[in-house]
Tab-separated table of C-alpha atoms and ligand atoms in Angstrom:
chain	number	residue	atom	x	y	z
I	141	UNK	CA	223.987	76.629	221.762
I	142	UNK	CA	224.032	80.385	222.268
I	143	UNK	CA	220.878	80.836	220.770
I	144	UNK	CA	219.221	78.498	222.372
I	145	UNK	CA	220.405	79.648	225.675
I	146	UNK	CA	219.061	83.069	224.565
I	147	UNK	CA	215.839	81.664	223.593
I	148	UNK	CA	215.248	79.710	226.870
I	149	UNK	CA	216.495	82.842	228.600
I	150	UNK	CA	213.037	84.549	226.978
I	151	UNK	CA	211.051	82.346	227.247
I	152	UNK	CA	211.960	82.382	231.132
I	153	UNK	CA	211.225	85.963	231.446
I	154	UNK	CA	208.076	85.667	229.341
I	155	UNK	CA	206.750	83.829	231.408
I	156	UNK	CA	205.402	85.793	234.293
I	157	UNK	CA	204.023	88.464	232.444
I	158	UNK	CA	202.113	85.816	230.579
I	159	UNK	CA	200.816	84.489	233.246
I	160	UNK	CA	199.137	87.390	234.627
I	161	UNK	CA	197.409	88.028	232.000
I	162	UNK	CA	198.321	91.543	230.911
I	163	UNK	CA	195.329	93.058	228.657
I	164	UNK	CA	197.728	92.388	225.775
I	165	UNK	CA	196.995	88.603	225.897
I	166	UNK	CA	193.339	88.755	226.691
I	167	UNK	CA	190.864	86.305	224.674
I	168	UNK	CA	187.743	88.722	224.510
I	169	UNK	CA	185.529	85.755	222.925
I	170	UNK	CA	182.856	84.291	225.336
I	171	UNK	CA	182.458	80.508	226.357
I	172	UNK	CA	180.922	78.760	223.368
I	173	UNK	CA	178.660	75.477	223.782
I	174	UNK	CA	176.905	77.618	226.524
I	175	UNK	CA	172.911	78.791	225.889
I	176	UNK	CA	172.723	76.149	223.105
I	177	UNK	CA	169.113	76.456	223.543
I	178	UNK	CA	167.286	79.375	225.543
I	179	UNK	CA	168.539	79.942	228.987
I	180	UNK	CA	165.661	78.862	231.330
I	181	UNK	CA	165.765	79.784	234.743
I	182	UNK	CA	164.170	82.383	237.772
I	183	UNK	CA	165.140	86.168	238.383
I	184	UNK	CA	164.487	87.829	241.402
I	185	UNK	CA	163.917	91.346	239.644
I	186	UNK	CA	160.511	91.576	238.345
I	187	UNK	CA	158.783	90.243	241.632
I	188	UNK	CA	161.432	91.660	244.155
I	189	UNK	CA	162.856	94.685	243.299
I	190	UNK	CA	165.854	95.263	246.026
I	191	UNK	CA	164.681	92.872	248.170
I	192	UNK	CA	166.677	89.820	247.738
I	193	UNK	CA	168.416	87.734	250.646
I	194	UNK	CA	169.411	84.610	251.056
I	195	UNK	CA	166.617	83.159	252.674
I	196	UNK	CA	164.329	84.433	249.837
I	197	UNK	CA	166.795	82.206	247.537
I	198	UNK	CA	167.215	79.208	249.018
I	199	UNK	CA	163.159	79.110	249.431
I	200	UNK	CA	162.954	79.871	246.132
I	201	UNK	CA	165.627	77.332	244.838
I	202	UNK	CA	163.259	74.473	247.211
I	203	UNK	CA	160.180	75.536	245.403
I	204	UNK	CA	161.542	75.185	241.806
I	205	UNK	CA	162.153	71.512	242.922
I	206	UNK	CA	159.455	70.743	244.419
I	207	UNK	CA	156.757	72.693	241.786
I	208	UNK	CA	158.358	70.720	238.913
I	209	UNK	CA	159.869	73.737	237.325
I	210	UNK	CA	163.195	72.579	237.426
I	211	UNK	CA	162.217	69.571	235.752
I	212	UNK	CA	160.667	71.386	233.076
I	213	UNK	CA	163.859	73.017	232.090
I	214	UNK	CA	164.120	75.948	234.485
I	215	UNK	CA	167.743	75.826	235.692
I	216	UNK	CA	169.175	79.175	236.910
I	217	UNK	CA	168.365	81.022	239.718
I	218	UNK	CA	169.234	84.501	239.613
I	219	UNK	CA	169.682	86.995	241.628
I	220	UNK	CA	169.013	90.574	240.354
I	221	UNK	CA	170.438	94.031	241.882
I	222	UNK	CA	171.154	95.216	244.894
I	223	UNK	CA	172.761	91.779	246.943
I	224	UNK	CA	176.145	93.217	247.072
I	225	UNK	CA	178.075	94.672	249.969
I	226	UNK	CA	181.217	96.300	250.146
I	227	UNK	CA	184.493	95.715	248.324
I	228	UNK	CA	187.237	95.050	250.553
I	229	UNK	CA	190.750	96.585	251.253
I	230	UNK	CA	191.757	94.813	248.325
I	231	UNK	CA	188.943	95.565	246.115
I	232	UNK	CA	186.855	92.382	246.049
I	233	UNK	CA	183.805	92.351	246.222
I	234	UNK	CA	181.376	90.769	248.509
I	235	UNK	CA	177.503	90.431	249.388
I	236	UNK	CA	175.795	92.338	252.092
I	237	UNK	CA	176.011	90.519	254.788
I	238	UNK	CA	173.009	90.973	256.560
I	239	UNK	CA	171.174	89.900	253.466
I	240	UNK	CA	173.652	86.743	253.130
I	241	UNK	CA	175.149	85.724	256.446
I	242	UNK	CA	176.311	83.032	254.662
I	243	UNK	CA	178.171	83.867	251.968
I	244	UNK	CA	177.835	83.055	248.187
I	245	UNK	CA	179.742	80.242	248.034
I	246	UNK	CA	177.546	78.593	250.535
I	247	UNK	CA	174.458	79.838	248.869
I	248	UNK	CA	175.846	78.930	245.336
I	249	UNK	CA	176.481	75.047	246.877
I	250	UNK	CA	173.149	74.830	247.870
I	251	UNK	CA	171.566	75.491	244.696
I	252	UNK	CA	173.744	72.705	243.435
I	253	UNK	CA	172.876	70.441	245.659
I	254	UNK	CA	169.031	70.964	244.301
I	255	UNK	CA	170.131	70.730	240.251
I	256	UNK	CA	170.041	74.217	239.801
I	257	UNK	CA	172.832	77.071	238.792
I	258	UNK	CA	173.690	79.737	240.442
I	259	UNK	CA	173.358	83.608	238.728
I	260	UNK	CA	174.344	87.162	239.805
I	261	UNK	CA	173.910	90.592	238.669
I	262	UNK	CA	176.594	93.523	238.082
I	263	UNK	CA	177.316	96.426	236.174
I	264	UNK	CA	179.357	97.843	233.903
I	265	UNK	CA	179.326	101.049	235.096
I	266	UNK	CA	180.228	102.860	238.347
I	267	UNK	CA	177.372	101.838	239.928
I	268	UNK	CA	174.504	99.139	239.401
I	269	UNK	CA	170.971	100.865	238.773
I	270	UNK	CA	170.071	100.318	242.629
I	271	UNK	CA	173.241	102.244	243.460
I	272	UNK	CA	175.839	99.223	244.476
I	273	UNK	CA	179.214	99.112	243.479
I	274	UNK	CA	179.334	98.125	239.703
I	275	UNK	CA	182.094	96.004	238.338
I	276	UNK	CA	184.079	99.253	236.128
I	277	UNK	CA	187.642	99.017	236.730
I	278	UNK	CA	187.343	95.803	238.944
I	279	UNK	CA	186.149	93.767	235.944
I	280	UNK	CA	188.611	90.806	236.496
I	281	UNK	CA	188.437	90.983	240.325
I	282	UNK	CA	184.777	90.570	240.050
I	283	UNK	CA	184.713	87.421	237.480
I	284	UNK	CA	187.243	85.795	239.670
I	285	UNK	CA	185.381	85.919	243.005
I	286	UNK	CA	182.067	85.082	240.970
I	287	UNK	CA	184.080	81.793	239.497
I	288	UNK	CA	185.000	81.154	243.174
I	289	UNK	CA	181.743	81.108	244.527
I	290	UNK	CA	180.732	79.156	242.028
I	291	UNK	CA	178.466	81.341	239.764
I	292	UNK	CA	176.772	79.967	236.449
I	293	UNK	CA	175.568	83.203	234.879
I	294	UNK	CA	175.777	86.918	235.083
I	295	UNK	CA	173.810	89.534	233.985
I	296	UNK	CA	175.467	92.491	233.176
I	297	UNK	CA	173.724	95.956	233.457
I	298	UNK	CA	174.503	99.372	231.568
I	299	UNK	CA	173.583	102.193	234.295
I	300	UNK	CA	176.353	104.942	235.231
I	301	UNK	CA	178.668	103.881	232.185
I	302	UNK	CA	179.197	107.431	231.440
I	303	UNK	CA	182.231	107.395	229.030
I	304	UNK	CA	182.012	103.991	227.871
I	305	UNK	CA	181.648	102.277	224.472
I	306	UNK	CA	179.322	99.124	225.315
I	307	UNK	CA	181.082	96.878	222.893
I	308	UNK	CA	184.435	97.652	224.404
I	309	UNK	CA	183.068	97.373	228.042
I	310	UNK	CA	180.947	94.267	227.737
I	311	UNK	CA	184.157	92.557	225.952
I	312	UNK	CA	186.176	93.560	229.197
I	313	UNK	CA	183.877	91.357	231.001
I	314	UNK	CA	184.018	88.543	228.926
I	315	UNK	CA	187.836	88.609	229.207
I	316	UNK	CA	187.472	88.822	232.417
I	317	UNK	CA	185.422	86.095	232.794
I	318	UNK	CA	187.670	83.808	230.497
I	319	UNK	CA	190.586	84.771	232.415
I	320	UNK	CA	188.534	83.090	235.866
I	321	UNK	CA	188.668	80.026	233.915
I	322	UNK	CA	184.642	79.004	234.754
I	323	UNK	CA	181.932	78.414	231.870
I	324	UNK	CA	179.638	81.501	232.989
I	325	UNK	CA	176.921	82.566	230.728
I	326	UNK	CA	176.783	86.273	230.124
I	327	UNK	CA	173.879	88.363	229.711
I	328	UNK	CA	174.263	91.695	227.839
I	329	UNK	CA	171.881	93.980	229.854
I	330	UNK	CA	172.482	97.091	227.443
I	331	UNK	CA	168.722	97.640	226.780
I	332	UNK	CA	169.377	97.631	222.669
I	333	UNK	CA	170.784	100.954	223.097
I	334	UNK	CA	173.808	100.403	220.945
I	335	UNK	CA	172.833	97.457	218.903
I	336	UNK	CA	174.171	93.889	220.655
I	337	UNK	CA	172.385	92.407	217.977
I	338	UNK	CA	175.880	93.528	215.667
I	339	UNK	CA	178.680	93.170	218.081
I	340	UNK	CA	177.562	90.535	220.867
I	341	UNK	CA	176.980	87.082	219.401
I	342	UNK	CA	181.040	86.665	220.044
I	343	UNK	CA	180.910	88.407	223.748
I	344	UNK	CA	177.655	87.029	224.948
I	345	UNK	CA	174.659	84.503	225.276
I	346	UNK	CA	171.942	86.458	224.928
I	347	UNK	CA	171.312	90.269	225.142
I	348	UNK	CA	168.299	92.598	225.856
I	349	UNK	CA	166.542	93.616	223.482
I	350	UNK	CA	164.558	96.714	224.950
I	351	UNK	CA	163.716	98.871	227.791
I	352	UNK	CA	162.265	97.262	230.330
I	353	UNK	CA	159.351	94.804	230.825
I	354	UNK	CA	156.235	96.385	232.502
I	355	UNK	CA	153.722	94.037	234.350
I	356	UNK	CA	150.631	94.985	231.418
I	357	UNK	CA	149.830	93.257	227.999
I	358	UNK	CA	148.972	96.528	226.210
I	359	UNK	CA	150.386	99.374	227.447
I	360	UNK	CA	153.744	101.552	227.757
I	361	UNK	CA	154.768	103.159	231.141
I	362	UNK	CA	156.362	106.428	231.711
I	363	UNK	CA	158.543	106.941	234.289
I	364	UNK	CA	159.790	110.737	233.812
I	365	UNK	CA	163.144	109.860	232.183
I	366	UNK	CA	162.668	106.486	231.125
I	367	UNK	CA	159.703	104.028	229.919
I	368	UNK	CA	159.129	100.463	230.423
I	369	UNK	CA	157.143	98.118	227.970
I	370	UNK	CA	154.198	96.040	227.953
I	371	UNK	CA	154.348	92.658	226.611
I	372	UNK	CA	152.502	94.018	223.174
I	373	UNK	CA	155.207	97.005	223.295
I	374	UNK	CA	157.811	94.505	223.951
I	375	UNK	CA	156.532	91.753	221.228
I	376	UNK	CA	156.948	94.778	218.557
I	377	UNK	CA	160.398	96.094	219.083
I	378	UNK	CA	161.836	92.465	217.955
I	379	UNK	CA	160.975	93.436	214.555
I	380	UNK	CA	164.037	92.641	212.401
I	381	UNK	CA	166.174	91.585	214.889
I	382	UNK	CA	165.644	87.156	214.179
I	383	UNK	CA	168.495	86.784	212.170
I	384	UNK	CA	170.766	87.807	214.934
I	385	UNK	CA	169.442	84.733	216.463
I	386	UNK	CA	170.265	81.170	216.968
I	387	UNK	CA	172.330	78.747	219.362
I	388	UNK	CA	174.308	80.603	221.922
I	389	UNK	CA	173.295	83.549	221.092
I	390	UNK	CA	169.789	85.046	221.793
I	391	UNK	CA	167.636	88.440	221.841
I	392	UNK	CA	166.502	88.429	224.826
I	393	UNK	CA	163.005	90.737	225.200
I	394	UNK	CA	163.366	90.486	228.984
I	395	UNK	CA	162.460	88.484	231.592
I	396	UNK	CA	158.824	86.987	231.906
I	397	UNK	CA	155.840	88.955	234.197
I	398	UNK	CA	154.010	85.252	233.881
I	399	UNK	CA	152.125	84.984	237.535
I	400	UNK	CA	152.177	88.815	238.667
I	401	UNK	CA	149.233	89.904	238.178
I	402	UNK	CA	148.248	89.535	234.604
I	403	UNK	CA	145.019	87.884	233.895
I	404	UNK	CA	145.650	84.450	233.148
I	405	UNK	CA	144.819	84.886	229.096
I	406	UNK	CA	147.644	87.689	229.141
I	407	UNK	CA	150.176	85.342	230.983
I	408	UNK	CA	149.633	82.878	228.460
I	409	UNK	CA	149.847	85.011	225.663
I	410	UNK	CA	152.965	86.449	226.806
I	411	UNK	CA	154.506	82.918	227.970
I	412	UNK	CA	153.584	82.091	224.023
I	413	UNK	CA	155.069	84.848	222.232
I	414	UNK	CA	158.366	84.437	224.359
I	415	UNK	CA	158.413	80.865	223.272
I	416	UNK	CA	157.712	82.092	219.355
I	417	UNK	CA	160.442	84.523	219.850
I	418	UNK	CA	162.925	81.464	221.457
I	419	UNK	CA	163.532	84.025	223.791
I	420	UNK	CA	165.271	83.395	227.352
I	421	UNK	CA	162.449	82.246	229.236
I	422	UNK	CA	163.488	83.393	232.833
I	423	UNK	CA	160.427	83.593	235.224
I	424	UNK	CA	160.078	86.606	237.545
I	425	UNK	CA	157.623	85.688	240.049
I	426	UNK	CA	157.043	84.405	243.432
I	427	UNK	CA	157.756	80.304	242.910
I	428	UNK	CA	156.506	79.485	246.239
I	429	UNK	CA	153.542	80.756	246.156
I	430	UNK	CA	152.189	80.539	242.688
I	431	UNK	CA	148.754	79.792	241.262
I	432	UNK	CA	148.142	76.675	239.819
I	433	UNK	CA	147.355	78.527	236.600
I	434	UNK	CA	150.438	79.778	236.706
I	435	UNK	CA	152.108	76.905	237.202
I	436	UNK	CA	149.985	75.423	234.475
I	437	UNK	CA	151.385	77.950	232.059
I	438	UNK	CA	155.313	78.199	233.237
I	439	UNK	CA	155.135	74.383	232.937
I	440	UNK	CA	153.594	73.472	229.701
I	441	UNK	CA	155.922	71.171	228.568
I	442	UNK	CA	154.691	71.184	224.520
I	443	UNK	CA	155.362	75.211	224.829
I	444	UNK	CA	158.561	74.863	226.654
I	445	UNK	CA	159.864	72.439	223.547
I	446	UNK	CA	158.785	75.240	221.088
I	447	UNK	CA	160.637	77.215	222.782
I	448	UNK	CA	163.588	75.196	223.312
I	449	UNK	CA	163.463	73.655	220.037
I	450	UNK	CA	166.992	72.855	219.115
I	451	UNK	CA	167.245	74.145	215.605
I	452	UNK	CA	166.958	77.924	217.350
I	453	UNK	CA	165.137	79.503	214.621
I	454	UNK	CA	163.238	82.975	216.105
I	455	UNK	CA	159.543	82.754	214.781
I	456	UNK	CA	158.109	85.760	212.853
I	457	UNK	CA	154.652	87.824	212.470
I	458	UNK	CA	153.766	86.119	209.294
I	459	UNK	CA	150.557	88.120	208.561
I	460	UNK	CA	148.080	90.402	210.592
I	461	UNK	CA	144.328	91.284	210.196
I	462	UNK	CA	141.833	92.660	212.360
I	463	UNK	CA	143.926	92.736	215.469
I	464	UNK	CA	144.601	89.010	214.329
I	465	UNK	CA	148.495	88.491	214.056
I	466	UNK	CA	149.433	84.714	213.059
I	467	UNK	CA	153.174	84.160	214.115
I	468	UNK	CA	155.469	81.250	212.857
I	469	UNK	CA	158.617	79.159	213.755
I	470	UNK	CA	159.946	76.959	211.929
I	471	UNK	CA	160.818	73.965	213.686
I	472	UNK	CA	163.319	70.935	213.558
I	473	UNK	CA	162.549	68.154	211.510
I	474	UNK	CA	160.445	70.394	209.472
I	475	UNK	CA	157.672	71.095	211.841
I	476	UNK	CA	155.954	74.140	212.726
I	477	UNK	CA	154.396	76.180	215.217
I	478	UNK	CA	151.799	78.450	214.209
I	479	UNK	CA	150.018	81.041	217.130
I	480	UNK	CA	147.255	83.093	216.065
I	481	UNK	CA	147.718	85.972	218.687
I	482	UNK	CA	144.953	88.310	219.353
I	483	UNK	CA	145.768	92.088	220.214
I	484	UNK	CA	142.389	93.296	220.777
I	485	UNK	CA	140.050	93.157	223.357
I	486	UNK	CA	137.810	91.055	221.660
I	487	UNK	CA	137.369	87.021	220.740
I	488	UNK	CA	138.079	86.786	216.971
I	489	UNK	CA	137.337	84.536	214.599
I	490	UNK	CA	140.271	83.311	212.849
I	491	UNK	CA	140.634	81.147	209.754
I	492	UNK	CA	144.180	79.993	208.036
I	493	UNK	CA	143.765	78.186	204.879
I	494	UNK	CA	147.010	75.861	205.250
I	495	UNK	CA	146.488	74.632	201.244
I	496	UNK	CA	146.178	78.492	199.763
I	497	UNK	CA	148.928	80.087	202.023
I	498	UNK	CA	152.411	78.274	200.974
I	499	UNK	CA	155.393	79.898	203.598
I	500	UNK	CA	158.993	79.649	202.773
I	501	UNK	CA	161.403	81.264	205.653
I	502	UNK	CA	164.153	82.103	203.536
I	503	UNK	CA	166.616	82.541	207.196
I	504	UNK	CA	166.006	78.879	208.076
I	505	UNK	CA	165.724	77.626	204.399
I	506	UNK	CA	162.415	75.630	205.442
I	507	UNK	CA	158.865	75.621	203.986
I	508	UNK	CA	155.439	75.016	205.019
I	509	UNK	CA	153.765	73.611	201.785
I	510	UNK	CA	150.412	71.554	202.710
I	511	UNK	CA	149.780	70.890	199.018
I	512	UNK	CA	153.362	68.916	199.040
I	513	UNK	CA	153.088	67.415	202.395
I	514	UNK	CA	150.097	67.084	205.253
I	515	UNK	CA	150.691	68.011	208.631
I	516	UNK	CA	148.961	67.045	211.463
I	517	UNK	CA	147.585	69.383	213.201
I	518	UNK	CA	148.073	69.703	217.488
I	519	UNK	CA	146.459	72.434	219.314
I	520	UNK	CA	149.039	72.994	221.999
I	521	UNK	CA	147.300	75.107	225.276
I	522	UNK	CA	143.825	72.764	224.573
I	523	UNK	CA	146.421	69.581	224.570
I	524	UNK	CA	144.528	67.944	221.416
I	525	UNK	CA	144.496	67.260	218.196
I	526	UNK	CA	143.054	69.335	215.585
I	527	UNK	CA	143.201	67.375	212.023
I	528	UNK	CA	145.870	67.791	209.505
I	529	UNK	CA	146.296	70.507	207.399
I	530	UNK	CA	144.316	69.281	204.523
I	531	UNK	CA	141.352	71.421	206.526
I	532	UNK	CA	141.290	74.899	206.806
I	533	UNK	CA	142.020	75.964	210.329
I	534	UNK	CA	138.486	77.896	211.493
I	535	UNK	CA	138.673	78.916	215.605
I	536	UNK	CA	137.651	81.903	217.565
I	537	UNK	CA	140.594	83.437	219.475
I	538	UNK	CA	139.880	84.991	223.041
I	539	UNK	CA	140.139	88.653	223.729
I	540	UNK	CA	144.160	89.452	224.918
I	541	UNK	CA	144.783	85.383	224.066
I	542	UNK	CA	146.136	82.776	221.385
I	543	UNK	CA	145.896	79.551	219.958
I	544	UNK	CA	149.123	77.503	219.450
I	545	UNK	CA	149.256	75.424	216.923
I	546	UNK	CA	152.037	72.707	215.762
I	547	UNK	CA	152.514	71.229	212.686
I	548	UNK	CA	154.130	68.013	212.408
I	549	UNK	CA	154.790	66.123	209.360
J	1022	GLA	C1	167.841	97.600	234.974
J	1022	GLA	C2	167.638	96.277	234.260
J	1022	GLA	C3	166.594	95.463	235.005
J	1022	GLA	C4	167.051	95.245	236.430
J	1022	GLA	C5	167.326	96.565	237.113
J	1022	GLA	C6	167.993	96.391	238.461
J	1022	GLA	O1	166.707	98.400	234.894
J	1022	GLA	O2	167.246	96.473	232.932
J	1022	GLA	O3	166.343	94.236	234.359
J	1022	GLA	O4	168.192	94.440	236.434
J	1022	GLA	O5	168.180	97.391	236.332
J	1022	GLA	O6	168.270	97.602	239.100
């Protein structure tokens, strides 16, 4: 009777401390069953910089309704640096409200009400990269008010983290964000500095890759004391990263330059490759007023499902010649997309003899083997069939373009 009394008297005074949380009892692993498939959304970054308000959002959110992108998968919209404010006497943070009158929770309820989910952008650091307060030392404040407004996703930047181990300061967020009790996906925004590939498939959803993306297929920009890549430049730093991989957990080569400014041969070869790669496929340009090209291209729905395939498997350069790189990803059911991606400025003739050129991906355990089994053949971007596989594939590819193939048994 004692004992128990003693043990009840414990457990009483436990309690509290429990309760709050103390780091002590933290669960630093993310939200699983998020990102099953690549996160597909819009970012205000690539297109407008610093210039984000609420307006700008909601017009967006209307246009991915009404342009069909949100029926072609595109869920999240995002927006990038610079739309916070001050944090109060208490610490919390809110936006700037001149850029958002009306608050986040309002602006988070109205992209709701049009199917859509809501992102935001901090920082693990001091300071974001535009200079606004970043989320160090406020971690669990931050996730808290985000989970009250209502947020869906947040990407999490890496400038002014002087001092800090990523692993260790990314994890703080994802406690944090467990702790506010609200399925967020996470985005690692660490640039590939210190690996995510090895530490973040249990903190995060996806995680960049690189640098960042500059608006040119071929070429690398420098900026003094840091570079941003073309999509070429981009395409080639995924080397050996596609067994880190797979549902839940994605490299993420940054966010899509599809519709500004690119020819509309580069924007398709880009759009393709990030589909090879089942990277994130978040769009970065101006919704409401896009081409129809563009459109064309952001809405293809037989690229979209390579992409979004649902065994997850990362596609790989299979073999390169004369500027000529043929790419493949194994797909479920035992299908296949094949792209023959052309680097140069130049059409080039490819040929792919399906018969003489047996693939086995030893990550996904699958095979293409056209002597064992013939595939029909589906050019993808001409949106027609092209045969089965018991023919040699002959085609010209365009200068700076591709031809998508898929392979269905
Ligand atoms: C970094 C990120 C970009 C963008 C900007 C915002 O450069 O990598 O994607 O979020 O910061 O300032």
């Amino acid at each position: 009777m004692k004992n128990l009394l003693f043990l009840l008297l414990g457990l009483a005074t436990a309690a509290p401390a429990l309760a709050q949380g103390n780091n002590y009892a933290q669960n630093y692993h993310k939200y699983e069953g998020l990102a099953l498939t690549p996160p597909m959304g819009w970012n205000s970054w690539n297109k407008f910089a610093c210039n984000v308000d609420e307006k700008l959002i909601r017009e967006v959110a209307d246009a991915m309704v009404a342009s069909g992108m949100r029926d072609a998968g595109y869920t999240y919209v995002n927006i990038d640096d610079c739309w916070h404010g001050e944090r109060d006497a208490q610490g919390f943070i809110h936006p700037d409200s001149k850029r958002f009158p009306s608050g986040m929770k309002a602006l988070a309820d109205y992209i709701h009400s049009q199917g859509l989910k809501f992102g935001v952008y901090s920082d693990a650091g001091s300071q974001t990269c535009g200079g606004r307060p970043g989320s160090r030392g406020y971690e669990f404040q931050d996730a808290q008010m985000y989970a009250s407004w209502g947020v869906d996703y947040l990407k999490y930047d890496w400038c002014n983290t002087e001092g800090l181990k990523a692993e260790g300061a990314y994890k703080t967020m994802t406690a944090a964000l467990r702790q506010a009790g609200r399925p967020i996906v996470f985005s690692i925004c660490e640039w590939g500095t210190d690996k995510p590939w090895d530490w973040g498939q249990t903190v995060g959803h996806l995680w960049r890759t690189t640098g960042d993306i500059y608006n040119c297929f071929d070429c690398i920009e420098d900026h003094g004391t840091w570079k941003s890549f073309g999509v070429l430049a981009i395409l080639d730093k995924q080397e050996g990263l596609r067994q880190y991989a797979g549902p839940g957990h994605w490299n993420d080569p940054d966010m899509l330059e599809v519709g500004n400014g690119m020819p509309e041969n580069e924007d398709r070869a880009h759009f393709t490759m990030w589909s090879m790669l089942a990277a994130p496929l978040i769009t970065g340009n101006d919704i409401r007023t896009m081409s129809p090209q563009t459109q064309a291209i952001l809405t293809n729905k037989e690229v979209v499902a390579i992409n979004q395939d649902k065994l997850g498997v990362q596609g790989f350069r299979h073999s390169a010649k004369d500027s000529v790189e043929t790419w493949l990803k194994p797909l479920n059911g035992g299908n296949w997309a094949v792209t023959f991606l052309n680097r140069s400025r130049r059409p080039q003739p490819v040929t792919f003899d399906w018969k003489a050129t047996p693939i086995v991906d030893s990550l996904s355990k699958t095979e293409l083997n056209a002597t064992k089994t013939t595939y029909k053949v589906r050019n993808v971007w001409a949106k027609k069939d092209a045969g089965t596989t018991k023919k040699a594939f002959q085609a010209t590819v365009p200068a700076h373009d591709v031809i998508m193939l898929v392979l269905r048994k």
